[in-house]
Tab-separated table of C-alpha atoms and ligand atoms in Angstrom:
chain	number	residue	atom	x	y	z
A	773	MET	CA	77.900	75.893	123.361
A	774	SER	CA	80.293	73.457	124.943
A	775	GLY	CA	81.283	69.864	124.553
A	776	SER	CA	83.175	67.100	126.230
A	777	ALA	CA	86.107	65.875	124.127
A	778	TYR	CA	87.803	69.267	124.111
A	779	GLU	CA	91.471	69.603	124.969
A	780	LYS	CA	92.211	71.750	127.999
A	781	MET	CA	93.684	75.169	127.265
A	782	ASN	CA	95.160	77.623	129.699
A	783	ILE	CA	94.571	81.249	128.805
A	784	GLN	CA	94.785	84.083	131.312
A	785	TRP	CA	94.820	87.832	131.859
A	786	PHE	CA	97.280	89.859	133.907
A	787	PRO	CA	96.148	91.210	137.291
A	788	GLY	CA	98.213	94.405	136.805
A	789	HIS	CA	96.267	95.347	133.681
A	790	MET	CA	93.048	94.576	135.468
A	791	ALA	CA	93.718	96.969	138.356
A	792	LYS	CA	94.703	99.781	136.007
A	793	ALA	CA	91.645	99.293	133.821
A	794	ARG	CA	89.336	99.256	136.815
A	795	ARG	CA	90.825	102.487	138.154
A	796	MET	CA	90.371	104.240	134.823
A	797	ILE	CA	86.745	103.151	134.603
A	798	GLU	CA	85.970	104.182	138.156
A	799	GLU	CA	87.550	107.616	137.667
A	800	ASN	CA	85.457	108.335	134.599
A	801	LEU	CA	82.207	106.835	135.754
A	802	ARG	CA	81.090	109.859	137.747
A	803	LEU	CA	81.335	112.002	134.600
A	804	VAL	CA	78.888	110.004	132.492
A	805	ASP	CA	75.138	109.401	132.400
A	806	ALA	CA	75.325	105.977	130.807
A	807	VAL	CA	77.750	103.225	129.991
A	808	CYS	CA	77.890	101.536	126.613
A	809	GLU	CA	79.285	98.038	126.657
A	810	ILE	CA	80.576	96.631	123.385
A	811	LEU	CA	80.300	92.873	122.971
A	812	ASP	CA	81.235	90.457	120.231
A	813	ALA	CA	77.900	89.294	118.826
A	814	ARG	CA	79.349	85.806	118.285
A	815	ILE	CA	80.180	85.388	121.982
A	816	PRO	CA	78.141	87.935	123.953
A	817	GLU	CA	78.509	86.049	127.214
A	818	SER	CA	82.229	85.342	127.004
A	819	SER	CA	83.091	88.817	125.715
A	820	ARG	CA	81.402	90.459	128.667
A	821	ASN	CA	82.605	90.858	132.183
A	822	PRO	CA	79.950	89.980	134.743
A	823	ASP	CA	81.706	92.237	137.288
A	824	ILE	CA	80.570	95.206	135.234
A	825	ASP	CA	77.299	95.302	137.201
A	826	LYS	CA	79.288	96.112	140.318
A	827	ILE	CA	81.804	98.358	138.593
A	828	THR	CA	79.238	100.560	136.878
A	829	ALA	CA	77.192	100.874	140.036
A	830	GLY	CA	73.712	101.280	138.650
A	831	LYS	CA	74.501	103.492	135.632
A	832	PRO	CA	72.054	102.897	132.792
A	833	ARG	CA	73.629	100.595	130.239
A	834	ILE	CA	73.425	100.081	126.546
A	835	LEU	CA	74.782	96.920	124.966
A	836	VAL	CA	76.211	96.903	121.476
A	837	LEU	CA	76.379	93.515	119.770
A	838	ASN	CA	79.258	94.320	117.464
A	839	ARG	CA	80.729	92.197	114.660
A	840	ALA	CA	77.150	91.277	113.881
A	841	ASP	CA	78.355	90.866	110.296
A	842	LEU	CA	80.217	87.735	111.413
A	843	ALA	CA	77.508	86.332	113.702
A	844	ASP	CA	74.571	84.079	112.903
A	845	PRO	CA	71.637	86.514	112.500
A	846	ALA	CA	69.102	84.119	114.078
A	847	VAL	CA	71.279	83.700	117.167
A	848	THR	CA	71.973	87.433	117.398
A	849	GLU	CA	68.240	88.065	117.407
A	850	LYS	CA	67.892	85.730	120.388
A	851	TRP	CA	70.621	87.648	122.228
A	852	VAL	CA	68.914	90.965	121.541
A	853	ASP	CA	65.682	89.606	123.073
A	854	HIS	CA	67.560	88.051	125.960
A	855	PHE	CA	69.321	91.290	126.945
A	856	ARG	CA	66.284	93.507	126.357
A	857	ARG	CA	64.310	91.323	128.754
A	858	GLN	CA	66.998	92.071	131.335
A	859	GLY	CA	66.354	95.792	130.913
A	860	PHE	CA	69.286	96.753	128.699
A	861	ALA	CA	69.091	98.935	125.641
A	862	VAL	CA	70.538	96.805	122.835
A	863	ILE	CA	71.709	97.509	119.306
A	864	GLU	CA	73.425	95.354	116.674
A	865	THR	CA	76.329	96.777	114.726
A	866	ASP	CA	79.069	96.132	112.250
A	867	ALA	CA	81.357	98.948	113.308
A	868	LYS	CA	83.754	98.203	110.478
A	869	SER	CA	81.235	99.084	107.770
A	870	GLY	CA	79.138	101.274	110.040
A	871	ARG	CA	75.970	99.224	109.735
A	872	GLY	CA	73.639	99.726	112.702
A	873	VAL	CA	75.785	102.446	114.247
A	874	ARG	CA	73.193	105.090	113.427
A	875	ASP	CA	70.814	103.524	115.962
A	876	PHE	CA	73.148	104.435	118.797
A	877	SER	CA	72.120	107.987	119.677
A	878	GLN	CA	68.411	107.197	119.570
A	879	ALA	CA	68.938	104.141	121.753
A	880	VAL	CA	70.855	106.225	124.305
A	881	ARG	CA	68.127	108.872	124.404
A	882	LYS	CA	65.470	106.235	124.884
A	883	LEU	CA	67.513	104.616	127.645
A	884	LEU	CA	67.894	107.969	129.402
A	885	GLU	CA	64.302	109.125	128.797
A	886	GLY	CA	63.565	109.283	132.514
A	887	LYS	CA	66.739	111.176	133.252
A	888	ILE	CA	66.085	113.678	130.477
A	889	LYS	CA	62.629	114.328	131.986
A	890	GLU	CA	64.216	114.874	135.402
A	891	PHE	CA	66.645	117.384	133.922
A	892	GLU	CA	63.795	119.194	132.198
A	893	ALA	CA	61.781	119.308	135.423
A	894	LYS	CA	64.780	121.048	136.984
A	895	GLY	CA	64.897	123.491	134.098
A	896	GLN	CA	67.989	121.901	132.551
A	897	THR	CA	66.523	121.566	129.085
A	898	GLY	CA	68.917	120.202	126.478
A	899	ARG	CA	71.559	119.173	128.997
A	900	THR	CA	74.355	117.213	127.323
A	901	LEU	CA	74.232	113.449	127.811
A	902	ARG	CA	77.550	111.749	128.260
A	903	VAL	CA	78.447	108.139	127.590
A	904	MET	CA	81.510	106.033	128.233
A	905	ILE	CA	82.340	103.123	125.958
A	906	LEU	CA	83.580	99.955	127.618
A	907	GLY	CA	84.658	96.584	126.330
A	908	ILE	CA	87.315	93.924	126.333
A	909	PRO	CA	90.375	94.408	124.094
A	910	ASN	CA	89.874	94.083	120.343
A	911	VAL	CA	86.099	93.996	120.450
A	912	GLY	CA	85.893	97.073	118.220
A	913	LYS	CA	85.668	99.954	120.704
A	914	SER	CA	87.830	102.408	118.742
A	915	THR	CA	86.244	101.462	115.455
A	916	PHE	CA	82.815	101.990	116.994
A	917	ILE	CA	83.713	105.383	118.484
A	918	ASN	CA	85.110	106.582	115.162
A	919	LYS	CA	82.072	105.411	113.253
A	920	VAL	CA	79.571	106.876	115.724
A	921	ALA	CA	81.444	110.162	115.671
A	922	GLY	CA	81.570	110.138	111.877
A	923	ARG	CA	82.965	113.021	109.917
A	924	LYS	CA	81.284	115.672	111.958
A	925	ALA	CA	83.216	114.456	114.990
A	926	ALA	CA	84.466	117.366	116.977
A	927	VAL	CA	86.610	117.030	119.999
A	928	ALA	CA	85.062	119.272	122.583
A	929	GLY	CA	88.368	119.857	124.307
A	930	ASP	CA	89.262	119.987	127.946
A	931	LYS	CA	86.716	121.434	130.277
A	932	PRO	CA	87.161	122.880	133.724
A	933	GLY	CA	87.162	120.195	136.347
A	934	VAL	CA	88.010	117.503	133.880
A	935	THR	CA	91.399	115.845	134.130
A	936	ARG	CA	93.746	117.097	131.441
A	937	GLY	CA	93.758	114.911	128.402
A	938	ARG	CA	90.236	113.641	128.798
A	939	GLN	CA	88.210	114.670	125.813
A	940	TRP	CA	84.624	114.445	124.745
A	941	ILE	CA	83.507	113.684	121.249
A	942	ASN	CA	80.379	115.451	120.167
A	943	ILE	CA	78.042	112.969	118.470
A	944	ASP	CA	75.074	115.155	117.736
A	945	GLY	CA	73.484	118.030	119.566
A	946	GLY	CA	73.568	117.099	123.217
A	947	LEU	CA	75.271	113.692	123.110
A	948	GLU	CA	78.946	113.214	123.875
A	949	LEU	CA	81.260	110.227	124.100
A	950	LEU	CA	84.367	109.943	126.179
A	951	ASP	CA	87.118	109.608	123.568
A	952	THR	CA	89.058	106.889	125.386
A	953	PRO	CA	87.161	103.667	125.831
A	954	GLY	CA	87.400	101.796	129.092
A	955	ILE	CA	89.108	98.457	128.770
A	956	LEU	CA	87.384	95.604	130.504
A	957	TRP	CA	89.258	92.426	131.224
A	958	PRO	CA	87.669	89.158	130.242
A	959	LYS	CA	86.469	86.926	133.019
A	960	PHE	CA	87.580	83.329	132.759
A	961	ASP	CA	84.819	81.965	134.922
A	962	ARG	CA	83.939	79.100	132.612
A	963	PRO	CA	86.517	76.758	131.078
A	964	GLU	CA	85.625	77.588	127.483
A	965	VAL	CA	85.778	81.393	127.812
A	966	GLY	CA	89.500	81.734	127.061
A	967	GLU	CA	89.140	79.468	124.104
A	968	LEU	CA	86.208	81.364	122.611
A	969	LEU	CA	88.074	84.639	123.085
A	970	ALA	CA	91.077	83.188	121.294
A	971	ILE	CA	88.977	81.809	118.424
A	972	THR	CA	87.394	85.219	117.892
A	973	ASN	CA	90.778	86.974	118.098
A	974	ALA	CA	89.977	88.896	121.281
A	975	ILE	CA	93.100	87.319	122.689
A	976	LYS	CA	96.024	87.219	120.340
A	977	SER	CA	98.886	85.602	122.132
A	978	ASP	CA	102.033	83.784	121.141
A	979	ILE	CA	101.539	81.383	123.993
A	980	ILE	CA	98.252	80.063	122.647
A	981	ASP	CA	98.641	76.659	121.077
A	982	ARG	CA	96.867	77.352	117.791
A	983	GLU	CA	96.726	73.719	116.751
A	984	THR	CA	94.845	72.663	119.868
A	985	LEU	CA	92.673	75.766	119.555
A	986	ALA	CA	91.814	74.928	115.947
A	987	ALA	CA	91.215	71.253	116.795
A	988	ASN	CA	88.738	72.261	119.510
A	989	PHE	CA	87.145	74.715	117.104
A	990	MET	CA	86.651	71.871	114.624
A	991	LEU	CA	84.702	69.987	117.312
A	992	ARG	CA	82.463	73.001	117.857
A	993	LEU	CA	81.888	73.368	114.154
A	994	ARG	CA	80.952	69.714	113.807
A	995	GLU	CA	78.493	70.110	116.649
A	996	TYR	CA	76.811	73.339	115.570
A	997	TYR	CA	77.671	74.139	111.955
A	998	PRO	CA	78.683	70.893	110.194
A	999	GLU	CA	77.351	72.295	106.919
A	1000	ALA	CA	79.890	75.122	107.108
A	1001	LEU	CA	82.698	72.570	107.396
A	1002	GLU	CA	81.420	70.633	104.429
A	1003	ALA	CA	80.963	73.732	102.327
A	1004	ARG	CA	84.347	75.261	103.072
A	1005	TYR	CA	86.655	72.272	103.581
A	1006	LYS	CA	84.889	69.655	101.485
A	1007	PHE	CA	84.767	66.811	103.955
A	1008	THR	CA	81.964	65.246	105.933
A	1009	PRO	CA	82.902	65.094	109.598
A	1010	SER	CA	82.343	61.692	111.229
A	1011	PRO	CA	81.147	61.457	114.817
A	1012	GLY	CA	84.283	59.498	115.785
A	1013	ASP	CA	86.767	62.089	114.454
A	1014	SER	CA	88.919	63.998	116.909
A	1015	GLY	CA	89.511	67.688	116.238
A	1016	PHE	CA	92.966	66.816	114.934
A	1017	ASP	CA	91.495	64.173	112.606
A	1018	MET	CA	89.273	66.853	111.126
A	1019	LEU	CA	92.204	69.243	110.702
A	1020	GLU	CA	93.986	66.465	108.858
A	1021	LYS	CA	91.016	65.808	106.596
A	1022	ALA	CA	90.746	69.498	105.767
A	1023	ALA	CA	94.523	69.683	105.165
A	1024	ALA	CA	94.258	66.734	102.799
A	1025	LYS	CA	91.522	68.475	100.796
A	1026	ARG	CA	93.581	71.647	100.646
A	1027	GLY	CA	96.704	69.767	99.658
A	1028	PHE	CA	98.645	70.999	102.705
A	1029	LEU	CA	101.381	68.369	102.747
A	1030	ILE	CA	104.665	68.364	104.652
A	1031	SER	CA	105.848	65.172	103.012
A	1032	LYS	CA	104.160	62.231	101.365
A	1033	GLY	CA	101.372	61.090	103.672
A	1034	GLU	CA	102.112	63.733	106.307
A	1035	TYR	CA	99.779	66.701	106.459
A	1036	ASP	CA	100.611	70.215	107.557
A	1037	ILE	CA	98.329	70.509	110.576
A	1038	GLU	CA	99.879	73.770	111.718
A	1039	ARG	CA	99.139	75.433	108.410
A	1040	MET	CA	95.608	74.068	108.396
A	1041	ALA	CA	95.029	75.272	111.969
A	1042	ASN	CA	96.076	78.804	111.044
A	1043	THR	CA	94.034	78.696	107.869
A	1044	LEU	CA	90.899	77.646	109.749
A	1045	LEU	CA	91.257	80.344	112.399
A	1046	ASN	CA	92.091	83.057	109.860
A	1047	GLU	CA	89.232	82.095	107.594
A	1048	TYR	CA	86.767	82.196	110.460
A	1049	HIS	CA	88.104	85.625	111.387
A	1050	GLU	CA	87.564	86.810	107.838
A	1051	GLY	CA	84.015	85.444	107.749
A	1052	LYS	CA	84.839	82.900	105.045
A	1053	LEU	CA	83.058	80.072	106.858
A	1054	GLY	CA	79.871	82.082	106.938
A	1055	ARG	CA	78.170	83.878	109.806
A	1056	LEU	CA	78.698	81.595	112.772
A	1057	SER	CA	77.912	82.325	116.418
A	1058	LEU	CA	79.687	80.417	119.153
A	1059	GLU	CA	77.263	81.010	122.018
A	1060	ALA	CA	73.490	81.150	122.254
A	1061	PRO	CA	71.424	82.434	125.189
A	1062	ASP	CA	69.683	79.082	125.619
A	1063	ASP	CA	72.931	77.102	125.986
B	1681	G4P	P1	89.362	97.883	120.319
B	1681	G4P	O1	89.402	99.375	120.228
B	1681	G4P	O2	88.198	97.381	121.092
B	1681	G4P	O3	90.637	97.278	120.818
B	1681	G4P	O4	89.145	97.295	118.854
B	1681	G4P	P2	89.362	97.994	117.431
B	1681	G4P	O5	88.370	99.070	117.230
B	1681	G4P	O6	90.798	98.336	117.287
B	1681	G4P	O7	88.977	96.805	116.454
B	1681	G4P	C1	89.713	95.592	116.396
B	1681	G4P	C2	89.603	94.981	115.004
B	1681	G4P	O8	88.234	94.580	114.801
B	1681	G4P	C3	89.909	95.932	113.853
B	1681	G4P	O9	90.486	95.186	112.812
B	1681	G4P	C4	88.538	96.381	113.401
B	1681	G4P	O10	88.526	96.776	112.054
B	1681	G4P	C5	87.729	95.118	113.595
B	1681	G4P	N1	86.299	95.365	113.783
B	1681	G4P	C6	85.722	96.241	114.648
B	1681	G4P	N2	84.386	96.179	114.575
B	1681	G4P	C7	84.104	95.238	113.646
B	1681	G4P	C8	82.868	94.696	113.134
B	1681	G4P	O11	81.754	95.069	113.523
B	1681	G4P	N3	82.992	93.714	112.200
B	1681	G4P	C9	84.192	93.260	111.755
B	1681	G4P	N4	84.200	92.297	110.828
B	1681	G4P	N5	85.357	93.741	112.217
B	1681	G4P	C10	85.314	94.712	113.159
B	1681	G4P	P3	92.020	95.054	112.560
B	1681	G4P	O12	92.756	96.199	113.157
B	1681	G4P	O13	92.231	94.719	111.149
B	1681	G4P	O14	92.366	93.831	113.449
B	1681	G4P	P4	91.948	92.343	113.195
B	1681	G4P	O15	90.772	92.324	112.272
B	1681	G4P	O16	93.137	91.704	112.604
B	1681	G4P	O17	91.593	91.840	114.564
């Protein structure tokens, strides 16, 4: 989903963090049978790093469309189809409440069916399967790990040959997760990626101009979910409105005034972004596979 009248925003990621994250992933990769990539269901393309194909070097992959509770269910369904057709195992989750998380271990076993058969042929029946969780910051990796592990989570402890401090969480008989998720850096290969990451709170930075971000978000909402704008902010967006005009209209309806005739755009911008984050505008996706 993209449009034309959007203000340019400059959002980046630090190369130092990137190198460190890559090293950590590469060190752990040889210890696992599969890689589980957590994505934000509202922006599966922008919350994923296309370099992961190279980084994970052919390891079987499972994709988790997390924050599905905040995403448009019809669009999420399209993403599930889209990724399954590409050969990924895919599940939908709301890691916060735990919905969908139960599907994880079965999906991993199905993904590794061939490998399990190979192990059995070699007499290694019941060999433990190990998975590493990967994802960009704030996508819900820790929440997901905790929920998958549940109450019966047991830290397996250090094992010979494993670097000190690396621990495995026992999920159920024969399935273990690396306790520390790998952090992937976002890839700003399209102009709107940084903006979508900021709207969904994957990037929380003081340097982001929240008013411009919210104004651009208004334009997206008018384009894809005008009914959500009308329902929540009680105005009908006109085609000629700029994003800032729409922020002003919403501020007027909310009574966010600085002085007579002057509306508090900053407050409205923060309100819009916070309310989207809290799901108060409804379940809205910001990318679809057919875009
Ligand atoms: P990370 O390890 O990938 O960095 O992410 P983490 O688990 O810390 O999750 C980041 C925030 O996202 C947490 O909220 C968490 O509760 C929330 N979250 C994770 N999964 C889901 C989900 O499926 N649905 C919803 N609605 N929220 C989810 P937080 O600490 O309160 O931060 P924030 O909400 O202010 O970003």
